[in-house]
Amino acid sequence: MMRFKRVPTVVSNYQSEGAEGGAQRGVGCGCNCLRDCCTPGPKLPLYAYRRVNKIDNEKHLVAHDSRKPPVVFLDSLLLGEWEDRMQRGLFHYDVTACKTKVIPGQYGFIAQLNEGRHLKKRPTEFRVDKVLQPFDDNKFNFTKVGQEEVLFQFEPSEEDEIQFIPAAPFDVENSPSIVAINVSPIEYGHVLLIPRILDCLPQRIDNESFMLALCMAREAGSPYFRLGYNSLGAFATINHLHFQGYYLAMPFPIEKALTRKIATMDSGVKISELLNYPVRGIIFEGGSFLQDLSDAICGSCVCLQDNNIPFNVLISDLGRRVFLIPQCYAKKQALGEVSPELLDTQVNPAVWEISGHMVLKRKKDYDEASEENAWRLLAEVSLSKARFKEVKALILKPTSCCAKDGAQRRELTPQPPEEADAVNGGSSAIVARTS
């Protein structure tokens, strides 16, 4: 059994030691939380989205209804409510004041100096050799966040049209999904999507929750808002099912990387692999329906979970492109196989770092940030070429990756190995990136 002591990222003001019972802001436990002790009678904003499933392949966007929504999801609701919480002083620091720069080089890695995330917090012991672990109510979970940290409920519309209710009942019986702030943000608009929060699901992807995340990416309506997922063993810090998301008005390096198509599903979903990027990974995109894309990705995630392989997920391009990255950094770290130089940076390479947004905690590392240093760190995250080949075969095997919760059997059409794609425009982009 591999364990190591680490300082978890604090995502809620009620996570640190002594917070529970110490505050006297409400009834019940005094934390105004979402559990039974405090939930009777609360009302929270509700955004109900349409169940649009069709993908517009020509425009590379998920199809939207032409009717004007009652509220602009990203600008007016998510970012507006996030800024309200910033004005109310709920964050541990002002992330908009953190220094950020694009590192010179071919890939354009993004470096941010975020010393605020390096505050001393309550140490937590958890295992890095088990991707699936049971939910433990004795540890911090998102039912313990304060209601003031919740931005809104996020649910499918029963009327098949977008609805916004500023003060909707919090339906304890049906366990709503919520969007809440991350009080230790990485970037502007950093939030948490927590599916069916009161069901207390462990950090384990299922088909329903992944479809919810794709729908949120679709509703954002901007390629600069992405969602990410970290499994246990791949730097998830809370064993309570959640996705993260934030707004960054520039492309991530991973989004610009070359890819090679390796298979096409009978649903039209294309599966590719990254080329010439420090971390090996798989990309899912295309198809006619969002549910087909969700089923394909979820099946592969379940496959990795069931085979105890840690992984990270980046949801990009309004939910239309999804990067799946199996990784091994935490395992190497626990086995003492990571160099002291990299350990001294105290960077835990999760989905954002893997995508090319390097969140650095020391001014020294920020000042000396280079493409070479970023590459060296991310190369330690990646599976070896041989191991990745094994994992890729496992993911692509038509019968091995069927999700237990109903994802359909996947039929794959292999692609010629010489066929290569570039994210931003075919063969001309390949020439531009390799010249």
Tab-separated table of C-alpha atoms in Angstrom:
chain	number	residue	atom	x	y	z
A	1	MET	CA	0.000	0.000	0.000
A	2	MET	CA	1.481	3.345	-1.047
A	3	ARG	CA	0.648	6.417	0.982
A	4	PHE	CA	2.273	9.767	1.359
A	5	LYS	CA	1.593	12.854	3.396
A	6	ARG	CA	0.706	15.935	1.422
A	7	VAL	CA	-1.001	19.251	1.929
A	8	PRO	CA	-4.279	19.228	0.005
A	9	THR	CA	-5.510	22.187	-1.956
A	10	VAL	CA	-8.245	23.854	0.046
A	11	VAL	CA	-11.306	24.380	-2.141
A	12	SER	CA	-13.764	25.558	0.537
A	13	ASN	CA	-13.567	27.944	3.480
A	14	TYR	CA	-14.952	25.121	5.632
A	15	GLN	CA	-12.243	22.647	4.729
A	16	SER	CA	-9.507	23.808	7.067
A	17	GLU	CA	-9.255	22.403	10.552
A	18	GLY	CA	-11.616	23.907	13.081
A	19	ALA	CA	-13.922	25.484	10.530
A	20	GLU	CA	-16.835	23.185	11.336
A	21	GLY	CA	-18.691	24.355	14.394
A	22	GLY	CA	-16.510	27.434	14.707
A	23	ALA	CA	-18.504	29.699	12.481
A	24	GLN	CA	-21.812	31.071	13.637
A	25	ARG	CA	-23.273	32.257	10.375
A	26	GLY	CA	-26.397	30.132	10.324
A	27	VAL	CA	-28.450	27.455	11.984
A	28	GLY	CA	-27.541	23.799	12.396
A	29	CYS	CA	-23.792	23.225	12.561
A	30	GLY	CA	-23.104	26.954	12.254
A	31	CYS	CA	-21.512	26.674	8.824
A	32	ASN	CA	-24.678	27.218	6.749
A	33	CYS	CA	-23.739	24.049	4.883
A	34	LEU	CA	-25.681	21.809	2.475
A	35	ARG	CA	-26.188	18.910	4.880
A	36	ASP	CA	-29.391	17.981	6.700
A	37	CYS	CA	-28.538	20.147	9.691
A	38	CYS	CA	-28.672	23.348	7.624
A	39	THR	CA	-30.577	22.599	4.412
A	40	PRO	CA	-34.266	22.835	5.427
A	41	GLY	CA	-35.766	25.741	3.526
A	42	PRO	CA	-32.797	27.180	1.584
A	43	LYS	CA	-33.300	28.654	-1.857
A	44	LEU	CA	-30.518	28.879	-4.403
A	45	PRO	CA	-30.405	30.094	-8.024
A	46	LEU	CA	-31.250	27.394	-10.572
A	47	TYR	CA	-30.073	27.250	-14.175
A	48	ALA	CA	-32.020	24.618	-16.112
A	49	TYR	CA	-30.468	23.770	-19.479
A	50	ARG	CA	-32.101	22.315	-22.575
A	51	ARG	CA	-31.341	18.688	-23.387
A	52	VAL	CA	-29.794	19.498	-26.778
A	53	ASN	CA	-27.909	16.477	-28.078
A	54	LYS	CA	-27.173	17.264	-31.737
A	55	ILE	CA	-23.613	18.337	-32.607
A	56	ASP	CA	-23.072	20.803	-35.458
A	57	ASN	CA	-19.966	19.353	-37.107
A	58	GLU	CA	-19.658	22.059	-39.742
A	59	LYS	CA	-19.345	24.860	-37.219
A	60	HIS	CA	-17.476	22.697	-34.735
A	61	LEU	CA	-19.982	23.676	-32.092
A	62	VAL	CA	-22.714	21.918	-30.216
A	63	ALA	CA	-26.023	23.033	-31.693
A	64	HIS	CA	-27.924	25.689	-29.751
A	65	ASP	CA	-31.500	26.818	-29.884
A	66	SER	CA	-31.955	30.183	-31.593
A	67	ARG	CA	-34.182	31.502	-28.816
A	68	LYS	CA	-32.617	34.054	-26.484
A	69	PRO	CA	-31.875	32.492	-23.073
A	70	PRO	CA	-33.185	34.225	-19.942
A	71	VAL	CA	-29.615	34.732	-18.700
A	72	VAL	CA	-26.218	34.565	-20.432
A	73	PHE	CA	-24.751	31.484	-18.775
A	74	LEU	CA	-21.029	32.325	-18.798
A	75	ASP	CA	-20.885	36.124	-18.597
A	76	SER	CA	-23.952	37.062	-16.572
A	77	LEU	CA	-24.387	33.996	-14.400
A	78	LEU	CA	-21.194	32.037	-13.811
A	79	LEU	CA	-18.629	34.830	-14.027
A	80	GLY	CA	-21.029	37.413	-12.615
A	81	GLU	CA	-21.746	35.323	-9.526
A	82	TRP	CA	-18.049	34.422	-9.227
A	83	GLU	CA	-17.104	38.116	-9.168
A	84	ASP	CA	-19.808	38.732	-6.560
A	85	ARG	CA	-18.135	36.159	-4.290
A	86	MET	CA	-14.790	37.832	-4.931
A	87	GLN	CA	-16.225	41.183	-3.829
A	88	ARG	CA	-17.583	39.490	-0.713
A	89	GLY	CA	-14.084	38.295	0.203
A	90	LEU	CA	-14.733	34.544	0.003
A	91	PHE	CA	-11.485	33.720	-1.813
A	92	HIS	CA	-8.158	33.173	-0.086
A	93	TYR	CA	-6.396	35.555	-2.471
A	94	ASP	CA	-6.977	37.673	-5.580
A	95	VAL	CA	-6.077	35.339	-8.432
A	96	THR	CA	-6.487	38.185	-10.948
A	97	ALA	CA	-3.388	39.770	-9.391
A	98	CYS	CA	-1.221	36.683	-9.963
A	99	LYS	CA	1.545	37.172	-12.502
A	100	THR	CA	1.059	35.219	-15.727
A	101	LYS	CA	3.222	34.927	-18.835
A	102	VAL	CA	3.544	32.845	-21.962
A	103	ILE	CA	6.838	30.970	-21.919
A	104	PRO	CA	8.848	31.544	-25.125
A	105	GLY	CA	9.152	28.473	-27.313
A	106	GLN	CA	7.347	26.290	-29.777
A	107	TYR	CA	4.511	25.216	-27.493
A	108	GLY	CA	3.619	28.443	-25.691
A	109	PHE	CA	3.320	26.968	-22.188
A	110	ILE	CA	1.597	29.366	-19.789
A	111	ALA	CA	3.254	30.087	-16.433
A	112	GLN	CA	1.429	31.556	-13.463
A	113	LEU	CA	2.960	32.557	-10.141
A	114	ASN	CA	0.350	31.574	-7.562
A	115	GLU	CA	1.955	31.733	-4.141
A	116	GLY	CA	-1.485	31.857	-2.498
A	117	ARG	CA	-2.038	28.149	-3.115
A	118	HIS	CA	1.008	27.304	-1.010
A	119	LEU	CA	-0.560	28.082	2.360
A	120	LYS	CA	-0.185	25.602	5.229
A	121	LYS	CA	-3.326	23.501	5.551
A	122	ARG	CA	-4.410	20.441	7.459
A	123	PRO	CA	-2.321	17.479	6.217
A	124	THR	CA	-4.268	14.583	4.736
A	125	GLU	CA	-3.099	11.021	4.245
A	126	PHE	CA	-4.500	9.262	1.219
A	127	ARG	CA	-3.549	6.462	-1.079
A	128	VAL	CA	-2.106	6.984	-4.550
A	129	ASP	CA	-2.277	3.352	-5.636
A	130	LYS	CA	-6.083	3.076	-5.763
A	131	VAL	CA	-8.108	5.034	-8.300
A	132	LEU	CA	-11.396	3.857	-6.787
A	133	GLN	CA	-11.842	4.391	-3.051
A	134	PRO	CA	-15.073	4.475	-1.028
A	135	PHE	CA	-16.597	7.783	-0.009
A	136	ASP	CA	-15.708	8.710	3.578
A	137	ASP	CA	-18.074	11.163	5.252
A	138	ASN	CA	-15.557	11.723	8.042
A	139	LYS	CA	-13.267	13.520	5.604
A	140	PHE	CA	-14.023	16.832	3.976
A	141	ASN	CA	-16.625	16.615	1.239
A	142	PHE	CA	-18.693	19.130	-0.657
A	143	THR	CA	-21.832	18.762	1.444
A	144	LYS	CA	-19.855	20.757	4.014
A	145	VAL	CA	-19.343	23.865	1.855
A	146	GLY	CA	-21.173	26.995	2.920
A	147	GLN	CA	-24.266	27.979	0.969
A	148	GLU	CA	-22.632	31.330	0.188
A	149	GLU	CA	-19.987	29.428	-1.818
A	150	VAL	CA	-22.656	27.919	-4.083
A	151	LEU	CA	-23.265	29.938	-7.258
A	152	PHE	CA	-26.278	28.050	-8.592
A	153	GLN	CA	-27.918	24.688	-9.160
A	154	PHE	CA	-27.332	23.156	-12.613
A	155	GLU	CA	-30.036	20.785	-13.807
A	156	PRO	CA	-31.711	19.659	-17.064
A	157	SER	CA	-34.908	21.530	-17.825
A	158	GLU	CA	-38.189	19.707	-17.420
A	159	GLU	CA	-39.776	22.071	-19.964
A	160	ASP	CA	-37.173	21.431	-22.703
A	161	GLU	CA	-36.153	25.077	-22.693
A	162	ILE	CA	-33.603	27.111	-20.768
A	163	GLN	CA	-34.938	28.416	-17.488
A	164	PHE	CA	-33.392	30.565	-14.775
A	165	ILE	CA	-34.925	30.848	-11.332
A	166	PRO	CA	-33.082	33.289	-9.009
A	167	ALA	CA	-34.316	31.565	-5.840
A	168	ALA	CA	-35.319	27.933	-6.362
A	169	PRO	CA	-35.861	25.413	-3.563
A	170	PHE	CA	-32.872	23.164	-2.856
A	171	ASP	CA	-34.435	19.761	-3.525
A	172	VAL	CA	-32.834	17.533	-0.897
A	173	GLU	CA	-34.836	14.498	-2.013
A	174	ASN	CA	-33.497	14.595	-5.587
A	175	SER	CA	-29.895	15.621	-4.806
A	176	PRO	CA	-29.310	18.492	-7.271
A	177	SER	CA	-26.053	19.194	-9.065
A	178	ILE	CA	-24.425	22.479	-8.111
A	179	VAL	CA	-21.729	24.887	-9.261
A	180	ALA	CA	-19.622	26.349	-6.440
A	181	ILE	CA	-16.522	28.516	-6.200
A	182	ASN	CA	-13.056	27.128	-5.590
A	183	VAL	CA	-11.794	29.386	-2.798
A	184	SER	CA	-8.186	28.715	-3.876
A	185	PRO	CA	-8.627	29.553	-7.565
A	186	ILE	CA	-6.127	28.849	-10.303
A	187	GLU	CA	-7.648	31.317	-12.731
A	188	TYR	CA	-10.515	33.738	-13.302
A	189	GLY	CA	-13.895	32.102	-12.842
A	190	HIS	CA	-12.513	28.914	-11.246
A	191	VAL	CA	-15.506	26.817	-10.170
A	192	LEU	CA	-16.448	23.295	-9.166
A	193	LEU	CA	-19.220	21.278	-10.812
A	194	ILE	CA	-20.500	18.754	-8.273
A	195	PRO	CA	-22.988	16.219	-9.704
A	196	ARG	CA	-25.829	15.069	-7.428
A	197	ILE	CA	-24.053	16.537	-4.443
A	198	LEU	CA	-26.091	14.906	-1.686
A	199	ASP	CA	-25.615	11.415	-3.137
A	200	CYS	CA	-22.039	11.628	-1.830
A	201	LEU	CA	-20.517	9.917	-4.849
A	202	PRO	CA	-16.785	9.127	-4.698
A	203	GLN	CA	-14.425	10.555	-7.325
A	204	ARG	CA	-15.458	8.141	-10.041
A	205	ILE	CA	-16.707	9.064	-13.517
A	206	ASP	CA	-20.049	7.654	-14.619
A	207	ASN	CA	-22.067	8.293	-17.753
A	208	GLU	CA	-24.606	10.640	-16.201
A	209	SER	CA	-22.013	12.851	-14.522
A	210	PHE	CA	-19.814	13.074	-17.602
A	211	MET	CA	-22.771	14.068	-19.785
A	212	LEU	CA	-23.527	16.781	-17.219
A	213	ALA	CA	-19.982	18.137	-17.590
A	214	LEU	CA	-20.249	18.161	-21.390
A	215	CYS	CA	-23.546	20.044	-21.117
A	216	MET	CA	-21.939	22.667	-18.890
A	217	ALA	CA	-19.117	23.153	-21.412
A	218	ARG	CA	-21.755	23.523	-24.117
A	219	GLU	CA	-23.764	26.057	-22.121
A	220	ALA	CA	-20.664	28.202	-21.500
A	221	GLY	CA	-20.606	28.937	-25.229
A	222	SER	CA	-16.926	29.928	-25.225
A	223	PRO	CA	-13.827	27.946	-26.257
A	224	TYR	CA	-11.967	29.728	-23.447
A	225	PHE	CA	-13.966	28.026	-20.712
A	226	ARG	CA	-12.768	24.475	-20.101
A	227	LEU	CA	-13.640	21.765	-17.632
A	228	GLY	CA	-11.171	19.327	-16.124
A	229	TYR	CA	-11.239	16.135	-14.084
A	230	ASN	CA	-8.560	14.507	-11.922
A	231	SER	CA	-8.937	10.935	-10.733
A	232	LEU	CA	-7.580	9.717	-7.427
A	233	GLY	CA	-3.913	8.945	-7.960
A	234	ALA	CA	-3.788	11.800	-10.495
A	235	PHE	CA	-4.004	14.635	-7.946
A	236	ALA	CA	-7.683	14.769	-7.102
A	237	THR	CA	-7.606	16.191	-3.578
A	238	ILE	CA	-11.212	15.444	-2.557
A	239	ASN	CA	-12.819	12.008	-2.874
A	240	HIS	CA	-16.233	13.461	-3.727
A	241	LEU	CA	-17.234	13.470	-7.401
A	242	HIS	CA	-16.455	16.834	-9.004
A	243	PHE	CA	-15.155	18.554	-12.097
A	244	GLN	CA	-13.309	21.859	-12.203
A	245	GLY	CA	-13.619	24.670	-14.706
A	246	TYR	CA	-12.264	28.136	-15.388
A	247	TYR	CA	-11.924	30.828	-18.021
A	248	LEU	CA	-8.569	31.506	-19.735
A	249	ALA	CA	-8.600	33.657	-22.872
A	250	MET	CA	-5.859	31.819	-24.753
A	251	PRO	CA	-5.442	28.313	-26.153
A	252	PHE	CA	-3.810	25.659	-24.023
A	253	PRO	CA	-0.679	24.109	-25.545
A	254	ILE	CA	-2.319	20.675	-25.536
A	255	GLU	CA	-5.143	22.061	-27.691
A	256	LYS	CA	-2.600	23.131	-30.329
A	257	ALA	CA	-0.623	19.899	-30.322
A	258	LEU	CA	-0.489	17.649	-33.379
A	259	THR	CA	-2.653	14.548	-33.345
A	260	ARG	CA	-2.895	11.322	-35.316
A	261	LYS	CA	-6.231	9.633	-35.908
A	262	ILE	CA	-6.145	6.013	-34.788
A	263	ALA	CA	-9.793	4.895	-34.940
A	264	THR	CA	-13.342	5.943	-35.753
A	265	MET	CA	-16.347	4.579	-33.903
A	266	ASP	CA	-19.514	3.532	-35.696
A	267	SER	CA	-21.169	6.571	-34.075
A	268	GLY	CA	-18.733	8.827	-35.953
A	269	VAL	CA	-16.661	9.705	-32.880
A	270	LYS	CA	-13.019	10.031	-33.924
A	271	ILE	CA	-10.246	8.816	-31.614
A	272	SER	CA	-6.742	10.262	-31.999
A	273	GLU	CA	-3.515	10.342	-30.047
A	274	LEU	CA	-1.233	13.239	-29.202
A	275	LEU	CA	1.985	13.668	-31.171
A	276	ASN	CA	5.141	15.515	-30.120
A	277	TYR	CA	3.724	16.516	-26.741
A	278	PRO	CA	5.469	15.699	-23.444
A	279	VAL	CA	2.506	13.716	-22.097
A	280	ARG	CA	0.970	10.872	-24.103
A	281	GLY	CA	-2.798	10.942	-24.393
A	282	ILE	CA	-5.979	10.192	-26.338
A	283	ILE	CA	-8.424	12.669	-27.909
A	284	PHE	CA	-12.127	12.059	-28.564
A	285	GLU	CA	-14.097	14.338	-30.894
A	286	GLY	CA	-16.797	14.472	-33.528
A	287	GLY	CA	-19.833	12.325	-33.975
A	288	SER	CA	-23.376	13.552	-34.485
A	289	PHE	CA	-24.650	13.427	-30.929
A	290	LEU	CA	-23.263	14.631	-27.623
A	291	GLN	CA	-24.435	11.434	-25.934
A	292	ASP	CA	-22.328	9.331	-28.328
A	293	LEU	CA	-19.261	11.378	-27.446
A	294	SER	CA	-20.042	11.091	-23.743
A	295	ASP	CA	-20.540	7.326	-23.990
A	296	ALA	CA	-17.223	6.856	-25.776
A	297	ILE	CA	-15.220	8.864	-23.263
A	298	CYS	CA	-17.029	7.483	-20.258
A	299	GLY	CA	-16.411	3.938	-21.448
A	300	SER	CA	-12.688	4.602	-21.632
A	301	CYS	CA	-12.635	6.325	-18.237
A	302	VAL	CA	-14.459	3.398	-16.639
A	303	CYS	CA	-11.954	1.103	-18.306
A	304	LEU	CA	-9.065	3.020	-16.708
A	305	GLN	CA	-10.815	3.157	-13.333
A	306	ASP	CA	-11.511	-0.570	-13.308
A	307	ASN	CA	-7.882	-1.277	-14.223
A	308	ASN	CA	-6.580	1.095	-11.525
A	309	ILE	CA	-4.892	3.512	-13.949
A	310	PRO	CA	-4.873	7.162	-12.765
A	311	PHE	CA	-5.938	9.714	-15.370
A	312	ASN	CA	-6.876	13.312	-16.101
A	313	VAL	CA	-9.504	14.685	-18.479
A	314	LEU	CA	-9.704	18.046	-20.252
A	315	ILE	CA	-13.046	19.045	-21.810
A	316	SER	CA	-12.366	21.537	-24.584
A	317	ASP	CA	-14.074	23.299	-27.511
A	318	LEU	CA	-17.515	23.664	-25.892
A	319	GLY	CA	-17.541	19.982	-24.964
A	320	ARG	CA	-16.738	18.879	-28.492
A	321	ARG	CA	-13.123	17.719	-27.911
A	322	VAL	CA	-12.007	15.754	-24.888
A	323	PHE	CA	-8.442	14.831	-23.921
A	324	LEU	CA	-7.900	11.695	-21.825
A	325	ILE	CA	-4.466	11.486	-20.203
A	326	PRO	CA	-3.373	8.417	-18.201
A	327	GLN	CA	-0.528	9.379	-15.874
A	328	CYS	CA	1.900	8.026	-13.279
A	329	TYR	CA	3.543	11.016	-11.525
A	330	ALA	CA	2.018	10.452	-8.078
A	331	LYS	CA	3.044	6.804	-8.166
A	332	LYS	CA	6.603	7.757	-9.118
A	333	GLN	CA	6.569	10.350	-6.355
A	334	ALA	CA	5.487	7.785	-3.755
A	335	LEU	CA	8.180	5.353	-4.923
A	336	GLY	CA	10.902	8.005	-4.717
A	337	GLU	CA	11.466	8.015	-8.488
A	338	VAL	CA	11.048	11.771	-9.024
A	339	SER	CA	14.155	13.949	-8.858
A	340	PRO	CA	14.576	16.265	-5.835
A	341	GLU	CA	14.755	19.199	-8.248
A	342	LEU	CA	11.221	18.551	-9.482
A	343	LEU	CA	9.920	17.756	-6.005
A	344	ASP	CA	11.262	21.065	-4.721
A	345	THR	CA	8.932	22.939	-7.082
A	346	GLN	CA	5.984	21.418	-5.146
A	347	VAL	CA	4.009	21.389	-8.396
A	348	ASN	CA	1.419	18.632	-8.542
A	349	PRO	CA	0.849	18.083	-12.275
A	350	ALA	CA	-2.907	17.617	-12.595
A	351	VAL	CA	-5.152	18.388	-15.564
A	352	TRP	CA	-4.307	22.094	-15.853
A	353	GLU	CA	-0.548	21.627	-15.711
A	354	ILE	CA	-0.748	18.722	-18.161
A	355	SER	CA	-2.732	20.965	-20.514
A	356	GLY	CA	0.111	23.483	-20.427
A	357	HIS	CA	-1.013	25.945	-17.741
A	358	MET	CA	1.859	25.664	-15.274
A	359	VAL	CA	0.777	26.867	-11.824
A	360	LEU	CA	4.018	27.659	-10.010
A	361	LYS	CA	4.268	28.270	-6.265
A	362	ARG	CA	7.763	29.771	-6.029
A	363	LYS	CA	8.967	33.034	-7.533
A	364	LYS	CA	12.247	31.345	-8.432
A	365	ASP	CA	10.481	28.805	-10.630
A	366	TYR	CA	8.380	31.520	-12.264
A	367	ASP	CA	11.398	33.704	-13.018
A	368	GLU	CA	13.295	30.722	-14.464
A	369	ALA	CA	10.312	29.246	-16.315
A	370	SER	CA	11.298	27.806	-19.678
A	371	GLU	CA	9.899	25.377	-22.204
A	372	GLU	CA	12.662	22.963	-21.275
A	373	ASN	CA	11.672	23.029	-17.586
A	374	ALA	CA	7.977	22.579	-18.400
A	375	TRP	CA	8.768	19.691	-20.725
A	376	ARG	CA	10.984	18.017	-18.111
A	377	LEU	CA	8.204	18.071	-15.516
A	378	LEU	CA	5.467	16.865	-17.858
A	379	ALA	CA	7.646	14.101	-19.277
A	380	GLU	CA	7.709	12.607	-15.760
A	381	VAL	CA	3.901	12.609	-15.779
A	382	SER	CA	3.616	10.585	-18.979
A	383	LEU	CA	3.382	6.842	-19.251
A	384	SER	CA	6.324	5.256	-21.051
A	385	LYS	CA	5.889	4.490	-24.725
A	386	ALA	CA	5.497	0.771	-24.012
A	387	ARG	CA	3.057	1.256	-21.148
A	388	PHE	CA	0.989	3.762	-23.123
A	389	LYS	CA	0.736	1.256	-25.964
A	390	GLU	CA	-0.696	-1.291	-23.512
A	391	VAL	CA	-3.166	1.212	-22.065
A	392	LYS	CA	-4.208	2.425	-25.506
A	393	ALA	CA	-4.929	-1.156	-26.580
A	394	LEU	CA	-7.005	-1.622	-23.445
A	395	ILE	CA	-9.034	1.519	-24.172
A	396	LEU	CA	-9.566	0.691	-27.825
A	397	LYS	CA	-10.606	-2.930	-27.336
A	398	PRO	CA	-14.265	-2.859	-28.427
A	399	THR	CA	-15.637	-5.068	-25.644
A	400	SER	CA	-13.386	-4.173	-22.721
A	401	CYS	CA	-14.394	-0.564	-22.171
A	402	CYS	CA	-18.171	-0.750	-22.022
A	403	ALA	CA	-19.294	1.362	-19.076
A	404	LYS	CA	-21.112	-0.584	-16.389
A	405	ASP	CA	-23.777	2.109	-16.153
A	406	GLY	CA	-25.087	1.694	-19.685
A	407	ALA	CA	-22.567	2.983	-22.219
A	408	GLN	CA	-23.128	1.077	-25.428
A	409	ARG	CA	-20.733	-1.376	-27.064
A	410	ARG	CA	-18.157	0.474	-29.146
A	411	GLU	CA	-17.283	-0.598	-32.658
A	412	LEU	CA	-14.028	0.828	-33.987
A	413	THR	CA	-12.633	1.286	-37.471
A	414	PRO	CA	-8.806	1.481	-37.309
A	415	GLN	CA	-7.077	4.251	-39.259
A	416	PRO	CA	-3.896	3.959	-41.337
A	417	PRO	CA	-0.932	4.769	-39.056
A	418	GLU	CA	0.369	7.399	-41.434
A	419	GLU	CA	-2.813	9.497	-41.230
A	420	ALA	CA	-2.131	12.580	-39.117
A	421	ASP	CA	-4.250	15.589	-38.223
A	422	ALA	CA	-3.418	18.957	-36.756
A	423	VAL	CA	-5.869	20.593	-34.393
A	424	ASN	CA	-5.982	23.887	-36.244
A	425	GLY	CA	-6.230	23.072	-39.882
A	426	GLY	CA	-4.987	19.950	-41.620
A	427	SER	CA	-1.677	19.517	-43.403
A	428	SER	CA	-0.865	23.228	-43.571
A	429	ALA	CA	-0.908	23.386	-39.788
A	430	ILE	CA	1.442	20.397	-39.637
A	431	VAL	CA	3.931	22.216	-41.834
A	432	ALA	CA	3.647	25.359	-39.733
A	433	ARG	CA	4.185	23.502	-36.445
A	434	THR	CA	7.107	21.396	-37.627
A	435	SER	CA	9.030	23.941	-39.662
